[in-house]
Each structure stands twice: as structure tokens, then as C-alpha cells.
Amino acid sequence: RRVDPQSAVTRLGQRGTPPDWSTDGRWLLFTGRANPASTTTDIIVYDFETKTARPWLATDFSDNTPRFSAVGAWVAYTSNVSGPHEVYLRRFDSAAGEGQAIAVSTNGGAFPFWRRDGNELFFLDPGDNVMAVSLTRSGATIVPGKPERLFRIPLNDITRNQWPPYGVTPDGQRFLLNVPDRPTPLFYLQ
């Protein structure tokens, strides 16, 4: 039986960015507040096997938009730990988000998406450019390459800030864009 991830998050009393489900169907990552008094967002993990939710990454900073790698060993997410929101990677290991955070973006980043093979990560930079970063495995870690601009998405404040304004196919070759309609031109008549 498949459960709609958004309804599972709603039942947990959490709201926020769309959740991401591990490919094995056991784990659900979403943003919320680990502590109700907190003023920042944390990454929460829900375990469908034990039917429990717990903080995966709870810091004094805003941690958002978690995305599992295809094999579930890594999570890409954004955080403002260094000032502006940047994209980071951490091993999932089903434990609290312990371990070293690996910076992927260098000048701001949001809405990470993995290519299915795990060798490339996409994100949106502050200038509304879709960026691509090649990822190389080095032992038990990942070494990100230099972010490269693919193209710019024409966005507005609504499509830029709330939900991911783009999606990517598993092979990383096609993108689905959520762009605003062009406004009706205004004419000045004398």
C-alpha cells in the first residue's frame, strides 16, 4: 500500500517543502521544526517501519529541501549555516544527520535534485540559473566539482520561493519548468 507523502506529513502535523521519499520506501524526509519554540526549520525523518518521526538535522540554522540520492546513501539539502542558503551533502545512514557536511554550491543555492546515477547534482542559484555539479566518489565521501550554469529560468517571487520551480528527469537530460505567464502588456494612450 502506497501512502501519499504529503498526507503523511500533514498527519504528522508538519508543513513545509514537499517531502522526499527514499527509493526503498522506508524513509520520508521533510522540513519542520524539531522544537516548537524554534525559529528555524529542521529536517525531519519519518520511518515507515517504526512509524516514528525524529529530527535528522536540527541546527540553529534553516535547513531545507532535503533530497535523497537514488540509492539513499546521501542527502542533498540547503542551509544558511554560512550566511546565504547553500547546497550541502551529508551521508544519510538512517542516523541523525551527523558527519561532515560537504558544500556543493559556492554563491548561493536552493532546490537540489540528483541525477539518478548520483554522479551529478542540479540546483538553482540566486540569479535563477539552473546549475550542474559533477560528483566524484572518493572512498566513503563525495567530491563536488565546480558548479556550471546550464540555463536561466524566468521566475517571479511566487515561483522562486515556495516550491521547486523545476524538476529534472532521472537521466538529467530534460527539465520541467514552472514559469509564470507573461503579463498582459500595458498601453499608454493619449
mmCIF file with all atom_site columns, C-alpha atoms in Angstrom:
data_model
loop_
_atom_site.group_PDB
_atom_site.id
_atom_site.type_symbol
_atom_site.label_atom_id
_atom_site.label_alt_id
_atom_site.label_comp_id
_atom_site.label_asym_id
_atom_site.label_entity_id
_atom_site.label_seq_id
_atom_site.pdbx_PDB_ins_code
_atom_site.Cartn_x
_atom_site.Cartn_y
_atom_site.Cartn_z
_atom_site.occupancy
_atom_site.B_iso_or_equiv
_atom_site.pdbx_formal_charge
_atom_site.auth_seq_id
_atom_site.auth_comp_id
_atom_site.auth_asym_id
_atom_site.auth_atom_id
_atom_site.pdbx_PDB_model_num
ATOM 1   C CA . ARG A 1 1   ? 0.000  0.000  0.000   1.00 0.00 ? 1   ARG A CA 1
ATOM 2   C CA . ARG A 1 2   ? 1.452  3.343  -1.026  1.00 0.00 ? 2   ARG A CA 1
ATOM 3   C CA . VAL A 1 3   ? 0.925  6.398  1.125   1.00 0.00 ? 3   VAL A CA 1
ATOM 4   C CA . ASP A 1 4   ? 0.822  9.893  -0.306  1.00 0.00 ? 4   ASP A CA 1
ATOM 5   C CA . PRO A 1 5   ? 3.870  11.607 1.237   1.00 0.00 ? 5   PRO A CA 1
ATOM 6   C CA . GLN A 1 6   ? 2.123  14.960 1.625   1.00 0.00 ? 6   GLN A CA 1
ATOM 7   C CA . SER A 1 7   ? -0.752 13.365 3.547   1.00 0.00 ? 7   SER A CA 1
ATOM 8   C CA . ALA A 1 8   ? 1.758  11.544 5.779   1.00 0.00 ? 8   ALA A CA 1
ATOM 9   C CA . VAL A 1 9   ? 3.460  14.857 6.558   1.00 0.00 ? 9   VAL A CA 1
ATOM 10  C CA . THR A 1 10  ? 0.092  16.506 7.234   1.00 0.00 ? 10  THR A CA 1
ATOM 11  C CA . ARG A 1 11  ? -0.865 13.699 9.629   1.00 0.00 ? 11  ARG A CA 1
ATOM 12  C CA . LEU A 1 12  ? 2.401  14.333 11.449  1.00 0.00 ? 12  LEU A CA 1
ATOM 13  C CA . GLY A 1 13  ? 1.306  17.935 11.945  1.00 0.00 ? 13  GLY A CA 1
ATOM 14  C CA . GLN A 1 14  ? 4.128  19.315 9.812   1.00 0.00 ? 14  GLN A CA 1
ATOM 15  C CA . ARG A 1 15  ? 4.028  21.705 6.891   1.00 0.00 ? 15  ARG A CA 1
ATOM 16  C CA . GLY A 1 16  ? 6.766  22.870 4.598   1.00 0.00 ? 16  GLY A CA 1
ATOM 17  C CA . THR A 1 17  ? 8.535  21.978 1.439   1.00 0.00 ? 17  THR A CA 1
ATOM 18  C CA . PRO A 1 18  ? 7.469  18.862 -0.439  1.00 0.00 ? 18  PRO A CA 1
ATOM 19  C CA . PRO A 1 19  ? 8.879  15.765 1.198   1.00 0.00 ? 19  PRO A CA 1
ATOM 20  C CA . ASP A 1 20  ? 11.251 13.304 -0.425  1.00 0.00 ? 20  ASP A CA 1
ATOM 21  C CA . TRP A 1 21  ? 10.914 9.563  -0.115  1.00 0.00 ? 21  TRP A CA 1
ATOM 22  C CA . SER A 1 22  ? 13.798 7.086  -0.134  1.00 0.00 ? 22  SER A CA 1
ATOM 23  C CA . THR A 1 23  ? 13.683 4.695  -3.096  1.00 0.00 ? 23  THR A CA 1
ATOM 24  C CA . ASP A 1 24  ? 13.174 1.711  -0.781  1.00 0.00 ? 24  ASP A CA 1
ATOM 25  C CA . GLY A 1 25  ? 10.009 3.388  0.578   1.00 0.00 ? 25  GLY A CA 1
ATOM 26  C CA . ARG A 1 26  ? 11.106 3.278  4.213   1.00 0.00 ? 26  ARG A CA 1
ATOM 27  C CA . TRP A 1 27  ? 12.159 6.880  4.907   1.00 0.00 ? 27  TRP A CA 1
ATOM 28  C CA . LEU A 1 28  ? 10.462 10.215 4.331   1.00 0.00 ? 28  LEU A CA 1
ATOM 29  C CA . LEU A 1 29  ? 12.403 13.467 4.690   1.00 0.00 ? 29  LEU A CA 1
ATOM 30  C CA . PHE A 1 30  ? 10.628 16.798 5.152   1.00 0.00 ? 30  PHE A CA 1
ATOM 31  C CA . THR A 1 31  ? 11.182 20.152 6.805   1.00 0.00 ? 31  THR A CA 1
ATOM 32  C CA . GLY A 1 32  ? 9.570  21.236 10.023  1.00 0.00 ? 32  GLY A CA 1
ATOM 33  C CA . ARG A 1 33  ? 10.557 22.349 13.478  1.00 0.00 ? 33  ARG A CA 1
ATOM 34  C CA . ALA A 1 34  ? 12.166 19.804 15.763  1.00 0.00 ? 34  ALA A CA 1
ATOM 35  C CA . ASN A 1 35  ? 11.399 22.128 18.663  1.00 0.00 ? 35  ASN A CA 1
ATOM 36  C CA . PRO A 1 36  ? 8.100  24.092 18.574  1.00 0.00 ? 36  PRO A CA 1
ATOM 37  C CA . ALA A 1 37  ? 9.869  27.146 20.039  1.00 0.00 ? 37  ALA A CA 1
ATOM 38  C CA . SER A 1 38  ? 12.469 27.130 17.264  1.00 0.00 ? 38  SER A CA 1
ATOM 39  C CA . THR A 1 39  ? 12.576 29.979 14.771  1.00 0.00 ? 39  THR A CA 1
ATOM 40  C CA . THR A 1 40  ? 14.387 27.931 12.109  1.00 0.00 ? 40  THR A CA 1
ATOM 41  C CA . THR A 1 41  ? 13.455 24.900 10.047  1.00 0.00 ? 41  THR A CA 1
ATOM 42  C CA . ASP A 1 42  ? 14.963 21.469 10.558  1.00 0.00 ? 42  ASP A CA 1
ATOM 43  C CA . ILE A 1 43  ? 14.993 18.288 8.509   1.00 0.00 ? 43  ILE A CA 1
ATOM 44  C CA . ILE A 1 44  ? 12.779 15.582 9.982   1.00 0.00 ? 44  ILE A CA 1
ATOM 45  C CA . VAL A 1 45  ? 12.866 11.899 9.032   1.00 0.00 ? 45  VAL A CA 1
ATOM 46  C CA . TYR A 1 46  ? 9.821  9.643  9.254   1.00 0.00 ? 46  TYR A CA 1
ATOM 47  C CA . ASP A 1 47  ? 10.428 5.890  9.450   1.00 0.00 ? 47  ASP A CA 1
ATOM 48  C CA . PHE A 1 48  ? 7.520  3.948  7.911   1.00 0.00 ? 48  PHE A CA 1
ATOM 49  C CA . GLU A 1 49  ? 8.772  0.731  9.514   1.00 0.00 ? 49  GLU A CA 1
ATOM 50  C CA . THR A 1 50  ? 8.583  2.010  13.090  1.00 0.00 ? 50  THR A CA 1
ATOM 51  C CA . LYS A 1 51  ? 6.009  4.732  12.326  1.00 0.00 ? 51  LYS A CA 1
ATOM 52  C CA . THR A 1 52  ? 8.071  7.339  14.141  1.00 0.00 ? 52  THR A CA 1
ATOM 53  C CA . ALA A 1 53  ? 9.387  10.781 13.224  1.00 0.00 ? 53  ALA A CA 1
ATOM 54  C CA . ARG A 1 54  ? 12.552 12.321 14.619  1.00 0.00 ? 54  ARG A CA 1
ATOM 55  C CA . PRO A 1 55  ? 14.919 15.155 13.763  1.00 0.00 ? 55  PRO A CA 1
ATOM 56  C CA . TRP A 1 56  ? 17.516 14.179 11.187  1.00 0.00 ? 56  TRP A CA 1
ATOM 57  C CA . LEU A 1 57  ? 19.260 17.564 11.032  1.00 0.00 ? 57  LEU A CA 1
ATOM 58  C CA . ALA A 1 58  ? 18.314 20.064 13.730  1.00 0.00 ? 58  ALA A CA 1
ATOM 59  C CA . THR A 1 59  ? 20.608 23.059 13.964  1.00 0.00 ? 59  THR A CA 1
ATOM 60  C CA . ASP A 1 60  ? 20.390 26.727 14.868  1.00 0.00 ? 60  ASP A CA 1
ATOM 61  C CA . PHE A 1 61  ? 20.122 27.444 11.126  1.00 0.00 ? 61  PHE A CA 1
ATOM 62  C CA . SER A 1 62  ? 17.422 26.939 8.472   1.00 0.00 ? 62  SER A CA 1
ATOM 63  C CA . ASP A 1 63  ? 17.878 23.528 6.867   1.00 0.00 ? 63  ASP A CA 1
ATOM 64  C CA . ASN A 1 64  ? 15.538 22.885 3.921   1.00 0.00 ? 64  ASN A CA 1
ATOM 65  C CA . THR A 1 65  ? 14.643 20.984 0.738   1.00 0.00 ? 65  THR A CA 1
ATOM 66  C CA . PRO A 1 66  ? 16.165 17.568 1.518   1.00 0.00 ? 66  PRO A CA 1
ATOM 67  C CA . ARG A 1 67  ? 16.555 15.166 -1.412  1.00 0.00 ? 67  ARG A CA 1
ATOM 68  C CA . PHE A 1 68  ? 17.696 11.541 -1.199  1.00 0.00 ? 68  PHE A CA 1
ATOM 69  C CA . SER A 1 69  ? 20.236 10.235 -3.684  1.00 0.00 ? 69  SER A CA 1
ATOM 70  C CA . ALA A 1 70  ? 18.867 7.354  -5.772  1.00 0.00 ? 70  ALA A CA 1
ATOM 71  C CA . VAL A 1 71  ? 20.485 4.721  -3.568  1.00 0.00 ? 71  VAL A CA 1
ATOM 72  C CA . GLY A 1 72  ? 19.560 6.630  -0.408  1.00 0.00 ? 72  GLY A CA 1
ATOM 73  C CA . ALA A 1 73  ? 23.104 6.835  0.976   1.00 0.00 ? 73  ALA A CA 1
ATOM 74  C CA . TRP A 1 74  ? 23.302 10.633 0.642   1.00 0.00 ? 74  TRP A CA 1
ATOM 75  C CA . VAL A 1 75  ? 21.013 13.605 1.211   1.00 0.00 ? 75  VAL A CA 1
ATOM 76  C CA . ALA A 1 76  ? 21.331 16.937 -0.596  1.00 0.00 ? 76  ALA A CA 1
ATOM 77  C CA . TYR A 1 77  ? 19.789 19.893 1.247   1.00 0.00 ? 77  TYR A CA 1
ATOM 78  C CA . THR A 1 78  ? 20.099 23.638 1.703   1.00 0.00 ? 78  THR A CA 1
ATOM 79  C CA . SER A 1 79  ? 21.226 25.501 4.799   1.00 0.00 ? 79  SER A CA 1
ATOM 80  C CA . ASN A 1 80  ? 22.095 29.048 5.760   1.00 0.00 ? 80  ASN A CA 1
ATOM 81  C CA . VAL A 1 81  ? 24.846 27.910 8.152   1.00 0.00 ? 81  VAL A CA 1
ATOM 82  C CA . SER A 1 82  ? 27.406 30.017 6.231   1.00 0.00 ? 82  SER A CA 1
ATOM 83  C CA . GLY A 1 83  ? 25.129 33.047 5.686   1.00 0.00 ? 83  GLY A CA 1
ATOM 84  C CA . PRO A 1 84  ? 23.199 32.736 2.415   1.00 0.00 ? 84  PRO A CA 1
ATOM 85  C CA . HIS A 1 85  ? 21.477 29.444 1.653   1.00 0.00 ? 85  HIS A CA 1
ATOM 86  C CA . GLU A 1 86  ? 23.890 26.985 0.056   1.00 0.00 ? 86  GLU A CA 1
ATOM 87  C CA . VAL A 1 87  ? 23.545 23.379 -1.105  1.00 0.00 ? 87  VAL A CA 1
ATOM 88  C CA . TYR A 1 88  ? 25.217 20.705 1.019   1.00 0.00 ? 88  TYR A CA 1
ATOM 89  C CA . LEU A 1 89  ? 25.545 16.916 1.050   1.00 0.00 ? 89  LEU A CA 1
ATOM 90  C CA . ARG A 1 90  ? 25.542 14.580 4.058   1.00 0.00 ? 90  ARG A CA 1
ATOM 91  C CA . ARG A 1 91  ? 25.513 10.823 4.373   1.00 0.00 ? 91  ARG A CA 1
ATOM 92  C CA . PHE A 1 92  ? 22.061 9.576  5.376   1.00 0.00 ? 92  PHE A CA 1
ATOM 93  C CA . ASP A 1 93  ? 22.992 6.380  7.256   1.00 0.00 ? 93  ASP A CA 1
ATOM 94  C CA . SER A 1 94  ? 19.476 6.440  8.795   1.00 0.00 ? 94  SER A CA 1
ATOM 95  C CA . ALA A 1 95  ? 21.010 8.203  11.814  1.00 0.00 ? 95  ALA A CA 1
ATOM 96  C CA . ALA A 1 96  ? 20.688 11.814 12.826  1.00 0.00 ? 96  ALA A CA 1
ATOM 97  C CA . GLY A 1 97  ? 22.418 13.991 10.226  1.00 0.00 ? 97  GLY A CA 1
ATOM 98  C CA . GLU A 1 98  ? 25.784 13.523 11.816  1.00 0.00 ? 98  GLU A CA 1
ATOM 99  C CA . GLY A 1 99  ? 29.037 13.624 9.961   1.00 0.00 ? 99  GLY A CA 1
ATOM 100 C CA . GLN A 1 100 ? 30.675 16.194 7.774   1.00 0.00 ? 100 GLN A CA 1
ATOM 101 C CA . ALA A 1 101 ? 28.591 18.489 5.575   1.00 0.00 ? 101 ALA A CA 1
ATOM 102 C CA . ILE A 1 102 ? 30.040 18.830 2.081   1.00 0.00 ? 102 ILE A CA 1
ATOM 103 C CA . ALA A 1 103 ? 29.453 22.192 0.399   1.00 0.00 ? 103 ALA A CA 1
ATOM 104 C CA . VAL A 1 104 ? 28.257 21.930 -3.213  1.00 0.00 ? 104 VAL A CA 1
ATOM 105 C CA . SER A 1 105 ? 27.267 25.480 -4.152  1.00 0.00 ? 105 SER A CA 1
ATOM 106 C CA . THR A 1 106 ? 29.635 28.415 -3.761  1.00 0.00 ? 106 THR A CA 1
ATOM 107 C CA . ASN A 1 107 ? 27.497 31.532 -4.318  1.00 0.00 ? 107 ASN A CA 1
ATOM 108 C CA . GLY A 1 108 ? 24.083 30.530 -3.002  1.00 0.00 ? 108 GLY A CA 1
ATOM 109 C CA . GLY A 1 109 ? 21.852 27.627 -3.923  1.00 0.00 ? 109 GLY A CA 1
ATOM 110 C CA . ALA A 1 110 ? 18.418 26.091 -3.491  1.00 0.00 ? 110 ALA A CA 1
ATOM 111 C CA . PHE A 1 111 ? 16.248 23.171 -4.619  1.00 0.00 ? 111 PHE A CA 1
ATOM 112 C CA . PRO A 1 112 ? 18.803 20.409 -5.214  1.00 0.00 ? 112 PRO A CA 1
ATOM 113 C CA . PHE A 1 113 ? 17.930 17.458 -7.477  1.00 0.00 ? 113 PHE A CA 1
ATOM 114 C CA . TRP A 1 114 ? 20.044 14.352 -8.084  1.00 0.00 ? 114 TRP A CA 1
ATOM 115 C CA . ARG A 1 115 ? 20.683 12.655 -11.388 1.00 0.00 ? 115 ARG A CA 1
ATOM 116 C CA . ARG A 1 116 ? 19.644 9.025  -10.892 1.00 0.00 ? 116 ARG A CA 1
ATOM 117 C CA . ASP A 1 117 ? 23.193 7.631  -11.099 1.00 0.00 ? 117 ASP A CA 1
ATOM 118 C CA . GLY A 1 118 ? 24.289 10.012 -8.310  1.00 0.00 ? 118 GLY A CA 1
ATOM 119 C CA . ASN A 1 119 ? 27.121 11.482 -10.378 1.00 0.00 ? 119 ASN A CA 1
ATOM 120 C CA . GLU A 1 120 ? 25.557 14.908 -10.868 1.00 0.00 ? 120 GLU A CA 1
ATOM 121 C CA . LEU A 1 121 ? 23.527 17.329 -8.766  1.00 0.00 ? 121 LEU A CA 1
ATOM 122 C CA . PHE A 1 122 ? 21.420 20.238 -10.012 1.00 0.00 ? 122 PHE A CA 1
ATOM 123 C CA . PHE A 1 123 ? 20.361 23.326 -8.067  1.00 0.00 ? 123 PHE A CA 1
ATOM 124 C CA . LEU A 1 124 ? 19.020 26.835 -8.557  1.00 0.00 ? 124 LEU A CA 1
ATOM 125 C CA . ASP A 1 125 ? 21.379 29.743 -7.884  1.00 0.00 ? 125 ASP A CA 1
ATOM 126 C CA . PRO A 1 126 ? 20.245 33.213 -6.623  1.00 0.00 ? 126 PRO A CA 1
ATOM 127 C CA . GLY A 1 127 ? 20.183 34.520 -10.215 1.00 0.00 ? 127 GLY A CA 1
ATOM 128 C CA . ASP A 1 128 ? 17.573 31.868 -11.169 1.00 0.00 ? 128 ASP A CA 1
ATOM 129 C CA . ASN A 1 129 ? 20.146 29.825 -13.094 1.00 0.00 ? 129 ASN A CA 1
ATOM 130 C CA . VAL A 1 130 ? 19.962 26.046 -13.074 1.00 0.00 ? 130 VAL A CA 1
ATOM 131 C CA . MET A 1 131 ? 23.422 24.853 -12.136 1.00 0.00 ? 131 MET A CA 1
ATOM 132 C CA . ALA A 1 132 ? 25.003 21.403 -12.538 1.00 0.00 ? 132 ALA A CA 1
ATOM 133 C CA . VAL A 1 133 ? 27.785 19.949 -10.409 1.00 0.00 ? 133 VAL A CA 1
ATOM 134 C CA . SER A 1 134 ? 29.580 16.718 -11.212 1.00 0.00 ? 134 SER A CA 1
ATOM 135 C CA . LEU A 1 135 ? 30.146 14.475 -8.195  1.00 0.00 ? 135 LEU A CA 1
ATOM 136 C CA . THR A 1 136 ? 33.103 12.140 -7.822  1.00 0.00 ? 136 THR A CA 1
ATOM 137 C CA . ARG A 1 137 ? 33.278 9.350  -5.240  1.00 0.00 ? 137 ARG A CA 1
ATOM 138 C CA . SER A 1 138 ? 36.447 9.267  -3.155  1.00 0.00 ? 138 SER A CA 1
ATOM 139 C CA . GLY A 1 139 ? 36.316 6.433  -0.669  1.00 0.00 ? 139 GLY A CA 1
ATOM 140 C CA . ALA A 1 140 ? 33.337 6.994  1.625   1.00 0.00 ? 140 ALA A CA 1
ATOM 141 C CA . THR A 1 141 ? 32.904 10.626 0.598   1.00 0.00 ? 141 THR A CA 1
ATOM 142 C CA . ILE A 1 142 ? 31.893 12.720 -2.408  1.00 0.00 ? 142 ILE A CA 1
ATOM 143 C CA . VAL A 1 143 ? 33.976 15.439 -4.013  1.00 0.00 ? 143 VAL A CA 1
ATOM 144 C CA . PRO A 1 144 ? 31.863 18.018 -5.861  1.00 0.00 ? 144 PRO A CA 1
ATOM 145 C CA . GLY A 1 145 ? 33.203 19.678 -8.996  1.00 0.00 ? 145 GLY A CA 1
ATOM 146 C CA . LYS A 1 146 ? 32.809 23.322 -9.925  1.00 0.00 ? 146 LYS A CA 1
ATOM 147 C CA . PRO A 1 147 ? 29.156 24.415 -10.434 1.00 0.00 ? 147 PRO A CA 1
ATOM 148 C CA . GLU A 1 148 ? 28.387 25.117 -14.096 1.00 0.00 ? 148 GLU A CA 1
ATOM 149 C CA . ARG A 1 149 ? 25.466 27.176 -15.389 1.00 0.00 ? 149 ARG A CA 1
ATOM 150 C CA . LEU A 1 150 ? 23.055 25.304 -17.660 1.00 0.00 ? 150 LEU A CA 1
ATOM 151 C CA . PHE A 1 151 ? 20.339 27.921 -18.284 1.00 0.00 ? 151 PHE A CA 1
ATOM 152 C CA . ARG A 1 152 ? 18.279 30.647 -16.608 1.00 0.00 ? 152 ARG A CA 1
ATOM 153 C CA . ILE A 1 153 ? 14.620 30.209 -15.622 1.00 0.00 ? 153 ILE A CA 1
ATOM 154 C CA . PRO A 1 154 ? 12.377 33.303 -15.793 1.00 0.00 ? 154 PRO A CA 1
ATOM 155 C CA . LEU A 1 155 ? 10.834 33.304 -12.309 1.00 0.00 ? 155 LEU A CA 1
ATOM 156 C CA . ASN A 1 156 ? 8.835  35.624 -10.089 1.00 0.00 ? 156 ASN A CA 1
ATOM 157 C CA . ASP A 1 157 ? 8.668  35.807 -6.288  1.00 0.00 ? 157 ASP A CA 1
ATOM 158 C CA . ILE A 1 158 ? 5.905  33.206 -6.110  1.00 0.00 ? 158 ILE A CA 1
ATOM 159 C CA . THR A 1 159 ? 7.576  30.552 -8.264  1.00 0.00 ? 159 THR A CA 1
ATOM 160 C CA . ARG A 1 160 ? 11.043 31.299 -6.875  1.00 0.00 ? 160 ARG A CA 1
ATOM 161 C CA . ASN A 1 161 ? 10.497 30.938 -3.149  1.00 0.00 ? 161 ASN A CA 1
ATOM 162 C CA . GLN A 1 162 ? 7.825  28.399 -2.277  1.00 0.00 ? 162 GLN A CA 1
ATOM 163 C CA . TRP A 1 163 ? 8.147  25.125 -4.202  1.00 0.00 ? 163 TRP A CA 1
ATOM 164 C CA . PRO A 1 164 ? 10.839 23.792 -6.504  1.00 0.00 ? 164 PRO A CA 1
ATOM 165 C CA . PRO A 1 165 ? 10.344 25.777 -9.727  1.00 0.00 ? 165 PRO A CA 1
ATOM 166 C CA . TYR A 1 166 ? 11.825 22.984 -11.808 1.00 0.00 ? 166 TYR A CA 1
ATOM 167 C CA . GLY A 1 167 ? 12.173 19.238 -11.985 1.00 0.00 ? 167 GLY A CA 1
ATOM 168 C CA . VAL A 1 168 ? 14.687 17.050 -13.791 1.00 0.00 ? 168 VAL A CA 1
ATOM 169 C CA . THR A 1 169 ? 14.372 13.674 -15.488 1.00 0.00 ? 169 THR A CA 1
ATOM 170 C CA . PRO A 1 170 ? 16.334 10.798 -13.925 1.00 0.00 ? 170 PRO A CA 1
ATOM 171 C CA . ASP A 1 171 ? 18.976 10.927 -16.680 1.00 0.00 ? 171 ASP A CA 1
ATOM 172 C CA . GLY A 1 172 ? 19.496 14.686 -16.191 1.00 0.00 ? 172 GLY A CA 1
ATOM 173 C CA . GLN A 1 173 ? 18.780 15.465 -19.839 1.00 0.00 ? 173 GLN A CA 1
ATOM 174 C CA . ARG A 1 174 ? 15.374 17.182 -19.613 1.00 0.00 ? 174 ARG A CA 1
ATOM 175 C CA . PHE A 1 175 ? 13.856 19.728 -17.263 1.00 0.00 ? 175 PHE A CA 1
ATOM 176 C CA . LEU A 1 176 ? 10.278 20.615 -16.423 1.00 0.00 ? 176 LEU A CA 1
ATOM 177 C CA . LEU A 1 177 ? 9.961  24.324 -15.589 1.00 0.00 ? 177 LEU A CA 1
ATOM 178 C CA . ASN A 1 178 ? 7.296  26.152 -13.607 1.00 0.00 ? 178 ASN A CA 1
ATOM 179 C CA . VAL A 1 179 ? 7.498  29.608 -15.174 1.00 0.00 ? 179 VAL A CA 1
ATOM 180 C CA . PRO A 1 180 ? 4.999  32.432 -14.725 1.00 0.00 ? 180 PRO A CA 1
ATOM 181 C CA . ASP A 1 181 ? 2.746  33.551 -17.555 1.00 0.00 ? 181 ASP A CA 1
ATOM 182 C CA . ARG A 1 182 ? 3.838  36.663 -19.356 1.00 0.00 ? 182 ARG A CA 1
ATOM 183 C CA . PRO A 1 183 ? 1.921  39.691 -18.148 1.00 0.00 ? 183 PRO A CA 1
ATOM 184 C CA . THR A 1 184 ? -0.516 41.413 -20.470 1.00 0.00 ? 184 THR A CA 1
ATOM 185 C CA . PRO A 1 185 ? 1.226  44.452 -21.954 1.00 0.00 ? 185 PRO A CA 1
ATOM 186 C CA . LEU A 1 186 ? 0.049  47.846 -20.779 1.00 0.00 ? 186 LEU A CA 1
ATOM 187 C CA . PHE A 1 187 ? -0.557 50.540 -23.371 1.00 0.00 ? 187 PHE A CA 1
ATOM 188 C CA . TYR A 1 188 ? -0.479 54.238 -22.803 1.00 0.00 ? 188 TYR A CA 1
ATOM 189 C CA . LEU A 1 189 ? -2.989 56.046 -25.000 1.00 0.00 ? 189 LEU A CA 1
ATOM 190 C CA . GLN A 1 190 ? -3.158 59.779 -25.457 1.00 0.00 ? 190 GLN A CA 1
#
